[in-house]
MMTF fields as JSON, N, C-alpha, C and O atoms, coordinates in Angstrom:
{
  "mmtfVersion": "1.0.0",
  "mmtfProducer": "UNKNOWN",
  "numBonds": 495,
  "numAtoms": 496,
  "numGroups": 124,
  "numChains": 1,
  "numModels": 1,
  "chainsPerModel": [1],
  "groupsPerChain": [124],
  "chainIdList": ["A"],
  "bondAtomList": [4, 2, 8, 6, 12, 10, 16, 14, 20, 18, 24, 22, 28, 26, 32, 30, 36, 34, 40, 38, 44, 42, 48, 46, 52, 50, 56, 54, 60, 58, 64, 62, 68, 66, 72, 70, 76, 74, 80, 78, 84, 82, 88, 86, 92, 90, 96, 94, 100, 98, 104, 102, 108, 106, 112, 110, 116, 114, 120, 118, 124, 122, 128, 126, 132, 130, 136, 134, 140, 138, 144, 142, 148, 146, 152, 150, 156, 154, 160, 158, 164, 162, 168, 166, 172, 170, 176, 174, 180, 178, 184, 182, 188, 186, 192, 190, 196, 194, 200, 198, 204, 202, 208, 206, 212, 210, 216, 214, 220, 218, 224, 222, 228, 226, 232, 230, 236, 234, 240, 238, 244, 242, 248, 246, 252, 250, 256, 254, 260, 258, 264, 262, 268, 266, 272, 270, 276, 274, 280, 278, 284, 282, 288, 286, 292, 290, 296, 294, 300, 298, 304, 302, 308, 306, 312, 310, 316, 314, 320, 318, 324, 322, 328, 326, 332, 330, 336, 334, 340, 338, 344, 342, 348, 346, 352, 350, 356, 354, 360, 358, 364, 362, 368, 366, 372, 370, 376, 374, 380, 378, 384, 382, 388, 386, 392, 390, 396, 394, 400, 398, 404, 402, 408, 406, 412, 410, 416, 414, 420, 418, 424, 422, 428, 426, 432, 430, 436, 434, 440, 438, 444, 442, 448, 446, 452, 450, 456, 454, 460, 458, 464, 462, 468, 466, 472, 470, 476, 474, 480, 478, 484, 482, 488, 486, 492, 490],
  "bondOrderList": [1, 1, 1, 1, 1, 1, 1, 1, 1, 1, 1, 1, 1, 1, 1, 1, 1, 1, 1, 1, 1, 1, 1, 1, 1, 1, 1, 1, 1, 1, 1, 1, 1, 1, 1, 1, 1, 1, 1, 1, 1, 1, 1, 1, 1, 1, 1, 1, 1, 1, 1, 1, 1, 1, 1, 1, 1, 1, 1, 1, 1, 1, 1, 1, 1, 1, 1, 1, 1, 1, 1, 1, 1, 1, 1, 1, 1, 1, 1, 1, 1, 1, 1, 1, 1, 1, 1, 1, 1, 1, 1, 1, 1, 1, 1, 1, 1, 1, 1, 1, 1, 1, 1, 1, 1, 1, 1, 1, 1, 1, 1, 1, 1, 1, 1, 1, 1, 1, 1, 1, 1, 1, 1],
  "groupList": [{"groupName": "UNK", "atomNameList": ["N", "CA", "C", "O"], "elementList": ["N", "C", "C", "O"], "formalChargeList": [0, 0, 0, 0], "bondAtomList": [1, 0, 2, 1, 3, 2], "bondOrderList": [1, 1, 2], "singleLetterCode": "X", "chemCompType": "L-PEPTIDE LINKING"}],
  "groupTypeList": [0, 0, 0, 0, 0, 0, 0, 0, 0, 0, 0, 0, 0, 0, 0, 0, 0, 0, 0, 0, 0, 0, 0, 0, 0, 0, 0, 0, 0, 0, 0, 0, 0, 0, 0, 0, 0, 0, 0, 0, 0, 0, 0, 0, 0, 0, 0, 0, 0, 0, 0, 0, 0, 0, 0, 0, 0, 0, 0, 0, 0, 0, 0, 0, 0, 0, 0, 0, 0, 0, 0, 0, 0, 0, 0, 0, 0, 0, 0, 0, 0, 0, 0, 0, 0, 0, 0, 0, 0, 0, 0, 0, 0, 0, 0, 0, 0, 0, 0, 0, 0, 0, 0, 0, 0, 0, 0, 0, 0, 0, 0, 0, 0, 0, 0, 0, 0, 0, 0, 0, 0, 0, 0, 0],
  "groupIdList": [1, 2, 3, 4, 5, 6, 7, 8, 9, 10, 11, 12, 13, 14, 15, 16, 17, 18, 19, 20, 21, 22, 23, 24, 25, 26, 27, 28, 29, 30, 31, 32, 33, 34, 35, 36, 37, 38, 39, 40, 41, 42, 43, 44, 45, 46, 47, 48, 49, 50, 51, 52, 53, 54, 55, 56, 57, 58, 59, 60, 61, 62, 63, 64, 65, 66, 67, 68, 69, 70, 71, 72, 73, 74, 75, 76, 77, 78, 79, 80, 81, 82, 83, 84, 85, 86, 87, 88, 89, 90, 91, 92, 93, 94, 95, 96, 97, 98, 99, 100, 101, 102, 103, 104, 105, 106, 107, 108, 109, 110, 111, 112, 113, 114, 115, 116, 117, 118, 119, 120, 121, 122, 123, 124],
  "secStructList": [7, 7, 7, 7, 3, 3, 3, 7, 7, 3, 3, 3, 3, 6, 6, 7, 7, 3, 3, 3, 3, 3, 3, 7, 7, 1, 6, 6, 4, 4, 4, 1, 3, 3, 3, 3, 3, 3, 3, 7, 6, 6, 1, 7, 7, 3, 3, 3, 3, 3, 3, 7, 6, 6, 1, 1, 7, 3, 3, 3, 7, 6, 6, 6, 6, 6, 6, 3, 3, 3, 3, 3, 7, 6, 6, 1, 7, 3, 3, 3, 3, 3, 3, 7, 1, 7, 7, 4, 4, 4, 7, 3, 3, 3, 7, 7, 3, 3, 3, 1, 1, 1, 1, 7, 7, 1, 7, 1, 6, 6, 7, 7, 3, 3, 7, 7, 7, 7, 3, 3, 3, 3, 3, 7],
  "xCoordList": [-49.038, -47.596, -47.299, -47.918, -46.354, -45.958, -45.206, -44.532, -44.77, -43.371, -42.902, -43.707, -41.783, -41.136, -40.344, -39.792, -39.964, -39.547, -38.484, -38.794, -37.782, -37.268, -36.936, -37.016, -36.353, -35.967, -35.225, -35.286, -34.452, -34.011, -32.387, -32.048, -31.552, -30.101, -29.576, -29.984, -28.558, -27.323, -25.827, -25.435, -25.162, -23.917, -24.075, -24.711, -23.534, -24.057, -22.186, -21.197, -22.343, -20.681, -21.392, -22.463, -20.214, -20.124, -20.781, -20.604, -21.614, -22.279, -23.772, -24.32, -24.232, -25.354, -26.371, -26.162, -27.336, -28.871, -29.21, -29.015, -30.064, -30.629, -32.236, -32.482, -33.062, -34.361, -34.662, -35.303, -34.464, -35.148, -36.279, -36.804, -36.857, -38.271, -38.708, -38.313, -39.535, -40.264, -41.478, -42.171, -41.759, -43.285, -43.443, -42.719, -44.643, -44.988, -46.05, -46.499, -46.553, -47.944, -48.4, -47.624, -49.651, -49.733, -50.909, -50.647, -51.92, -52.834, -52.824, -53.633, -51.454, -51.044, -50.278, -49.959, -49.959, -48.818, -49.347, -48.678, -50.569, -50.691, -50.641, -50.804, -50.412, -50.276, -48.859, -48.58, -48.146, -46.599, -45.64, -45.546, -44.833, -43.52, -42.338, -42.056, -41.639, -41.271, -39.707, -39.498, -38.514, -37.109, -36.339, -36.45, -35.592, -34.378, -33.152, -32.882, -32.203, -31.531, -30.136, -30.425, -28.769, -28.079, -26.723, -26.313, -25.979, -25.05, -23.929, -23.943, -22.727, -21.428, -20.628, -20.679, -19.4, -18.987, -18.05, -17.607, -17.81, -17.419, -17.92, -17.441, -18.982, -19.429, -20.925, -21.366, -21.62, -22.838, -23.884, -23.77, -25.075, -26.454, -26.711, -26.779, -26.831, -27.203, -28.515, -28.879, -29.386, -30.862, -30.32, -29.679, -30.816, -30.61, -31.131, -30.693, -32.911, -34.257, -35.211, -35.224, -35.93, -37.341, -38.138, -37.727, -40.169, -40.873, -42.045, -42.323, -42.826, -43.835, -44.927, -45.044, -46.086, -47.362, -47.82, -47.751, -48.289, -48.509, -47.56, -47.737, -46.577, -45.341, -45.452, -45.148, -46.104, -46.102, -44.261, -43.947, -43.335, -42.174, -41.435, -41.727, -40.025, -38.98, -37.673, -37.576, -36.993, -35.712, -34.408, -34.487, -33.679, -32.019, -30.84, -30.784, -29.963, -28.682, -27.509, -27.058, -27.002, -26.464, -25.626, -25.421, -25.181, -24.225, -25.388, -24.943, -26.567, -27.331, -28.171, -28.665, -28.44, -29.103, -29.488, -28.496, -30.285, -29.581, -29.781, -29.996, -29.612, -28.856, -30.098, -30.464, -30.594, -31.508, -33.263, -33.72, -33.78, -35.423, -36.13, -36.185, -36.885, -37.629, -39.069, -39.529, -39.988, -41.429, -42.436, -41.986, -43.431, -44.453, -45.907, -46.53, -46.127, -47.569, -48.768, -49.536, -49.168, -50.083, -50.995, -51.253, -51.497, -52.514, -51.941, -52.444, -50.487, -50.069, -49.09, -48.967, -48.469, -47.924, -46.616, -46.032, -46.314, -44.893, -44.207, -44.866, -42.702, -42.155, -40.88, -40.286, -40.42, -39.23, -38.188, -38.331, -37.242, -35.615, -34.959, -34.588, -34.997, -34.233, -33.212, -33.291, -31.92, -30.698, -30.13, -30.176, -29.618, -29.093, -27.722, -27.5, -26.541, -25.34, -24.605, -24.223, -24.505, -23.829, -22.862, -22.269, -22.341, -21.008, -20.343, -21.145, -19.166, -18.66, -19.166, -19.563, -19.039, -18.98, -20.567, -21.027, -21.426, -22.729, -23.188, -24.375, -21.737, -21.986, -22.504, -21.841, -23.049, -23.947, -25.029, -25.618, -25.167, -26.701, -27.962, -28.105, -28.52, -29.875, -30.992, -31.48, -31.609, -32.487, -34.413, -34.689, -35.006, -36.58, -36.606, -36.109, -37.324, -37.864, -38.717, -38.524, -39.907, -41.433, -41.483, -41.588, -41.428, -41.562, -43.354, -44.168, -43.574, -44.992, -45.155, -46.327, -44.789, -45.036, -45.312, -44.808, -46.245, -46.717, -45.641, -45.6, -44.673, -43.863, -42.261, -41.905, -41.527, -40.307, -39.227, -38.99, -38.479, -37.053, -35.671, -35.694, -34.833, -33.763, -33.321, -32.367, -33.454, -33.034, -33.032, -34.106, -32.256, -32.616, -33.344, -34.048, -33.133, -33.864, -35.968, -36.934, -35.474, -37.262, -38.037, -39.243, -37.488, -37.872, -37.801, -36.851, -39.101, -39.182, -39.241, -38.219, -39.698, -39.72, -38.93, -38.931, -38.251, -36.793, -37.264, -38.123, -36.663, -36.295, -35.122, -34.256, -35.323, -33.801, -32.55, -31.378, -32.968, -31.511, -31.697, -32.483, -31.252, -30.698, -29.439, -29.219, -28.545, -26.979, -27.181, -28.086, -25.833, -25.89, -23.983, -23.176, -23.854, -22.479, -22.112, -22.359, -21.721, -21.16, -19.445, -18.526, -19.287, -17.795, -17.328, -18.065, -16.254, -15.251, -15.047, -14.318],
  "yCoordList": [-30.943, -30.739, -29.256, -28.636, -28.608, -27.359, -26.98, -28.009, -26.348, -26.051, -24.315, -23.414, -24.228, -23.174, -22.83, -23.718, -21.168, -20.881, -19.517, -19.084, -19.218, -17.985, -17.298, -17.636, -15.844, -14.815, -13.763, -13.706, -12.903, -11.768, -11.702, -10.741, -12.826, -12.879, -12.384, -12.033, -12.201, -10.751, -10.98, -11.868, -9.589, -9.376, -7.892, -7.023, -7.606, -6.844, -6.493, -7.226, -5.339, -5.104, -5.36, -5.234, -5.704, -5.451, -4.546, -3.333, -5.104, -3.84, -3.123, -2.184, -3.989, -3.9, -4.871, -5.993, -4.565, -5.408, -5.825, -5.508, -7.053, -7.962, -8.202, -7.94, -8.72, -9.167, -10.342, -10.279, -11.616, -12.87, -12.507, -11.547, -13.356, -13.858, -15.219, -15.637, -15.949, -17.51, -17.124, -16.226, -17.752, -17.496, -19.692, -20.535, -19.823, -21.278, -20.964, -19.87, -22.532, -23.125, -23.886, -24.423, -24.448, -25.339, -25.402, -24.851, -26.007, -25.982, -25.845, -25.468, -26.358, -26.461, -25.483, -25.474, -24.667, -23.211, -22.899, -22.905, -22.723, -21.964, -22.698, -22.281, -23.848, -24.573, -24.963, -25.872, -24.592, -25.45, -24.163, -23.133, -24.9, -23.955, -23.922, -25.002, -22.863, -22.433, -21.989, -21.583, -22.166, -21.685, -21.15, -21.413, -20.4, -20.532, -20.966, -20.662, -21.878, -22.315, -22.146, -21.961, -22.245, -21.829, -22.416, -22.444, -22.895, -23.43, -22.75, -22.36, -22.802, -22.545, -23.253, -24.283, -22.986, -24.321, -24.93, -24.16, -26.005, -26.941, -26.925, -27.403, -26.293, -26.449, -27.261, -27.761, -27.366, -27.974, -27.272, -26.24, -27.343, -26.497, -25.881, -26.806, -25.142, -24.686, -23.909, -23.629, -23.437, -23.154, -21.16, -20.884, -20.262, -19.306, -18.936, -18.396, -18.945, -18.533, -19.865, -20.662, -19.662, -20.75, -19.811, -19.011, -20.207, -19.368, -20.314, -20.933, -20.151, -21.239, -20.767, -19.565, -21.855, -21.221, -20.04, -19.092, -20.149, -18.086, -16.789, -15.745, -17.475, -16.196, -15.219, -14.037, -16.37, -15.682, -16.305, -15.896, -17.206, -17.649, -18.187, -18.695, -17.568, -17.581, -18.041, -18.498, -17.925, -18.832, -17.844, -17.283, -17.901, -17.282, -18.018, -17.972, -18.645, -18.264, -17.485, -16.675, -17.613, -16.103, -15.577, -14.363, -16.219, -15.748, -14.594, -13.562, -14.697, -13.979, -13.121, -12.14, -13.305, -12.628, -11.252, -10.61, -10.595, -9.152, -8.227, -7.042, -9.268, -9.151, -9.671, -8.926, -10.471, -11.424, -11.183, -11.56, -10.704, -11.158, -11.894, -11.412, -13.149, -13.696, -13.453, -13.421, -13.228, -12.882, -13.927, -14.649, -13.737, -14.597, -13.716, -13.029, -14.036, -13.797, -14.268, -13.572, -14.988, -16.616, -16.332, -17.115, -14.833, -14.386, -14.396, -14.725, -13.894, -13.646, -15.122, -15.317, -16.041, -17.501, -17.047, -17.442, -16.164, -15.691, -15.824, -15.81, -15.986, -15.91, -15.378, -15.763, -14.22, -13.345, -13.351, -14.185, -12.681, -13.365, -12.082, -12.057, -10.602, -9.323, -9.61, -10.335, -9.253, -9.653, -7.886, -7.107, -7.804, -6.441, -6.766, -7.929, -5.523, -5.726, -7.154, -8.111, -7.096, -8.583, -8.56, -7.481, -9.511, -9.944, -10.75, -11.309, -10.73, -11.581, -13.237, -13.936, -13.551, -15.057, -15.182, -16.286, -14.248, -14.821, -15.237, -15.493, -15.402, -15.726, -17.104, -17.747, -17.633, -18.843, -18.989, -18.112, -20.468, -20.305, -20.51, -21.333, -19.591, -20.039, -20.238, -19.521, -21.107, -21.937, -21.611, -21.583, -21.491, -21.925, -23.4, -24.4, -23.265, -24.991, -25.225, -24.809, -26.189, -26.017, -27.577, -28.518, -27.754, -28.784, -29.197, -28.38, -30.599, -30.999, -30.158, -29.796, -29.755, -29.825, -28.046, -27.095, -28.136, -26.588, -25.358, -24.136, -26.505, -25.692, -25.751, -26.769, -24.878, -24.608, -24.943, -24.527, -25.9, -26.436, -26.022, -25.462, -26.257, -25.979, -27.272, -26.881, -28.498, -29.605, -29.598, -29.281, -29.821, -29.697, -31.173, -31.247, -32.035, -33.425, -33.668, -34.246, -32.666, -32.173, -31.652, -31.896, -30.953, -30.174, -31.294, -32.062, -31.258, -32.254, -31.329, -31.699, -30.45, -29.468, -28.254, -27.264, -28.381, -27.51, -26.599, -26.932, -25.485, -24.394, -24.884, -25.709, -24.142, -24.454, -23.655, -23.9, -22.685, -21.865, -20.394, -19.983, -19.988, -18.071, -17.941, -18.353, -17.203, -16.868, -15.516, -14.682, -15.634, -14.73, -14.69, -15.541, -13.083, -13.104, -11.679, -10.659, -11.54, -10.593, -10.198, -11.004, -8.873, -8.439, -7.711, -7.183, -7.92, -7.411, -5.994, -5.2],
  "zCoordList": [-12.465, -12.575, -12.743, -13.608, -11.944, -12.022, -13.022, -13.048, -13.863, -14.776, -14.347, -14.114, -14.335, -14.013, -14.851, -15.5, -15.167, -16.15, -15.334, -14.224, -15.774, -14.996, -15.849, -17.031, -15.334, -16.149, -15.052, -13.824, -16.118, -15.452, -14.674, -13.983, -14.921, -15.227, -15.889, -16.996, -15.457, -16.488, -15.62, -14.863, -16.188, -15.805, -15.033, -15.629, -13.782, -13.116, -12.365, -12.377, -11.902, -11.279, -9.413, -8.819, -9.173, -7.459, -6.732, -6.852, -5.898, -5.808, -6.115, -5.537, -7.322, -7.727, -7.708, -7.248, -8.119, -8.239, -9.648, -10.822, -8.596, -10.032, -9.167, -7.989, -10.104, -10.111, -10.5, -11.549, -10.065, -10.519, -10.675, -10.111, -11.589, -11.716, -12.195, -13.283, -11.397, -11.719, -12.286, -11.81, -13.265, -13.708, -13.713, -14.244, -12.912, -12.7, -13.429, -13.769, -13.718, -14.504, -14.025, -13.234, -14.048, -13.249, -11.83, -10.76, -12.029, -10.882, -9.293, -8.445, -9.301, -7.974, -7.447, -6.258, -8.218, -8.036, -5.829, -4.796, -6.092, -4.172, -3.131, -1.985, -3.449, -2.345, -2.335, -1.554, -2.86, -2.937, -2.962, -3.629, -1.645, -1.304, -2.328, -2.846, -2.673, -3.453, -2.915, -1.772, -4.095, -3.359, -4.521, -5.719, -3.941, -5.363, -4.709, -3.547, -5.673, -5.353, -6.675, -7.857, -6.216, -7.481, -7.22, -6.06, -8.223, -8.366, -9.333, -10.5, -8.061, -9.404, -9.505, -8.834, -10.498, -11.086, -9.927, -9.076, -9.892, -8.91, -7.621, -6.593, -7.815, -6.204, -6.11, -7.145, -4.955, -4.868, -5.014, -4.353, -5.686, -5.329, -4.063, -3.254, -3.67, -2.61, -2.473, -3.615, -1.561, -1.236, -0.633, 0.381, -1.577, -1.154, -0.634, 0.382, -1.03, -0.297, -0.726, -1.664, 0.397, 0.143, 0.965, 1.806, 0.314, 1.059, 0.683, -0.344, 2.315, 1.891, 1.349, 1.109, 1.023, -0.059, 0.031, -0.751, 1.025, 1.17, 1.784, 2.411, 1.251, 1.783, 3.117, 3.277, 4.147, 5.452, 6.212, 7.33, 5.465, 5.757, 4.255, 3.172, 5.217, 4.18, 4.803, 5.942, 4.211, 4.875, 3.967, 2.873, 4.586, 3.874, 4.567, 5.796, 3.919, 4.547, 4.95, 4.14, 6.002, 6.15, 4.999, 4.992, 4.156, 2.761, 2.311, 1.809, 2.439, 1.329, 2.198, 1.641, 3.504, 4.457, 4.382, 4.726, 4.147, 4.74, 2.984, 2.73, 2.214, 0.46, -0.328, -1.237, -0.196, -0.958, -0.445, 0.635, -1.174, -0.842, -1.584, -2.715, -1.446, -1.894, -1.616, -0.475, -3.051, -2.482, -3.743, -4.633, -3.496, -4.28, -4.436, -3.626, -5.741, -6.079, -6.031, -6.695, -5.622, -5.737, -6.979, -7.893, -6.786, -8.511, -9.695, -10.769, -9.391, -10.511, -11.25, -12.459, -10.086, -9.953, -10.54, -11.549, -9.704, -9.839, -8.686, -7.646, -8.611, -7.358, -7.84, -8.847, -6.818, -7.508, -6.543, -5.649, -6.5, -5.565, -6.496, -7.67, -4.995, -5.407, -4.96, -3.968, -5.383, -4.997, -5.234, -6.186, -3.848, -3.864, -3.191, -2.851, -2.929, -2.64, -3.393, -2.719, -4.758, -5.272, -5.082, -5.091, -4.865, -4.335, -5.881, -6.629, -6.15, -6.98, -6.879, -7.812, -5.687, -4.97, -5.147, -4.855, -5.564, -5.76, -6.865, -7.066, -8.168, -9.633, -9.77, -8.957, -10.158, -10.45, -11.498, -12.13, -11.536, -12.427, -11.053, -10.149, -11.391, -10.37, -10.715, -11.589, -10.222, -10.202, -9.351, -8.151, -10.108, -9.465, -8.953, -9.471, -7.788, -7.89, -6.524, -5.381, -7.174, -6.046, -5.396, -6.182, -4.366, -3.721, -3.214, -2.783, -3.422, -3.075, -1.738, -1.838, -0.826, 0.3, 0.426, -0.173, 1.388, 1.478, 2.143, 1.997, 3.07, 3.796, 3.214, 2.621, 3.362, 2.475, 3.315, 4.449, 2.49, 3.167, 2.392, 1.296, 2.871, 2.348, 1.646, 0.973, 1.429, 0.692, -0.5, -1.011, -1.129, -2.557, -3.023, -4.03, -2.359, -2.47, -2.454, -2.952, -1.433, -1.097, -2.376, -2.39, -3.472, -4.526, -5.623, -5.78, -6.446, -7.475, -8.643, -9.221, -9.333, -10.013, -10.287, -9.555, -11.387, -11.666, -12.807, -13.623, -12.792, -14.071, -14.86, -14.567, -15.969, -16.685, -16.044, -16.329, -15.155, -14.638, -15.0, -15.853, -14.591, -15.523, -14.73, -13.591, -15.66, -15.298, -14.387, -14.398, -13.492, -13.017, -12.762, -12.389, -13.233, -13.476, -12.635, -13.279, -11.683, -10.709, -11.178, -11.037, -11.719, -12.33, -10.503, -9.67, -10.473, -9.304, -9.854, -9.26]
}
């Protein structure tokens, strides 16, 4: 069983950068694709980045394209999500979370293994 923990949420102005970080546990950390995903209030979870076991693929949607990098450690069983140019509209709690499967989807159904969240608060 994997457990995920995150860190590195704040309050940041328009404009600026943040650093997720996942720190996983867990035997299975290198074989299992990995995403962050984040939710704000009244809206649905959504999949910002996913990247599969060995971070030769990653995925973005265009909201975050361009803005967002997701990378992974497999030694270190970290997986991090730089978020540069923040946008207000990118305030949410976001989320770690590792799916059985080696290759990375955007479903949030696909992912069995959750973090507790870290805030992320973008000022205008």
């Amino acid at each position: 069983q994997v457990q995920l923990v995150e860190s590195g949420g704040g309050l940041v102005q328009a404009g600026g950068s943040l650093r997720l970080s996942c720190r996983a546990s867990g035997r299975t950390f290198t074989s299992t694709a990995m995403a962050w995903f984040r939710q704000a209030p009244g809206k649905e979870r959504e999949c910002v980045a996913s990247i599969n076991w060995i971070g030769s693929g990653t995925y973005y949607p265009a909201s975050v394209k361009g803005r967002f990098t997701i990378s992974r450690d497999n030694a270190k069983n970290t997986v991090d999500l730089q978020m540069n140019s923040l946008k207000p509209e990118d305030t949410a709690i976001y989320y770690c979370a590792a799916t059985a499967s080696r290759y990375a989807t955007t479903n949030m159904d696909d992912y069995n293994t959750w973090g507790q969240g870290t805030q992320v608060t973008v000022s205008s």
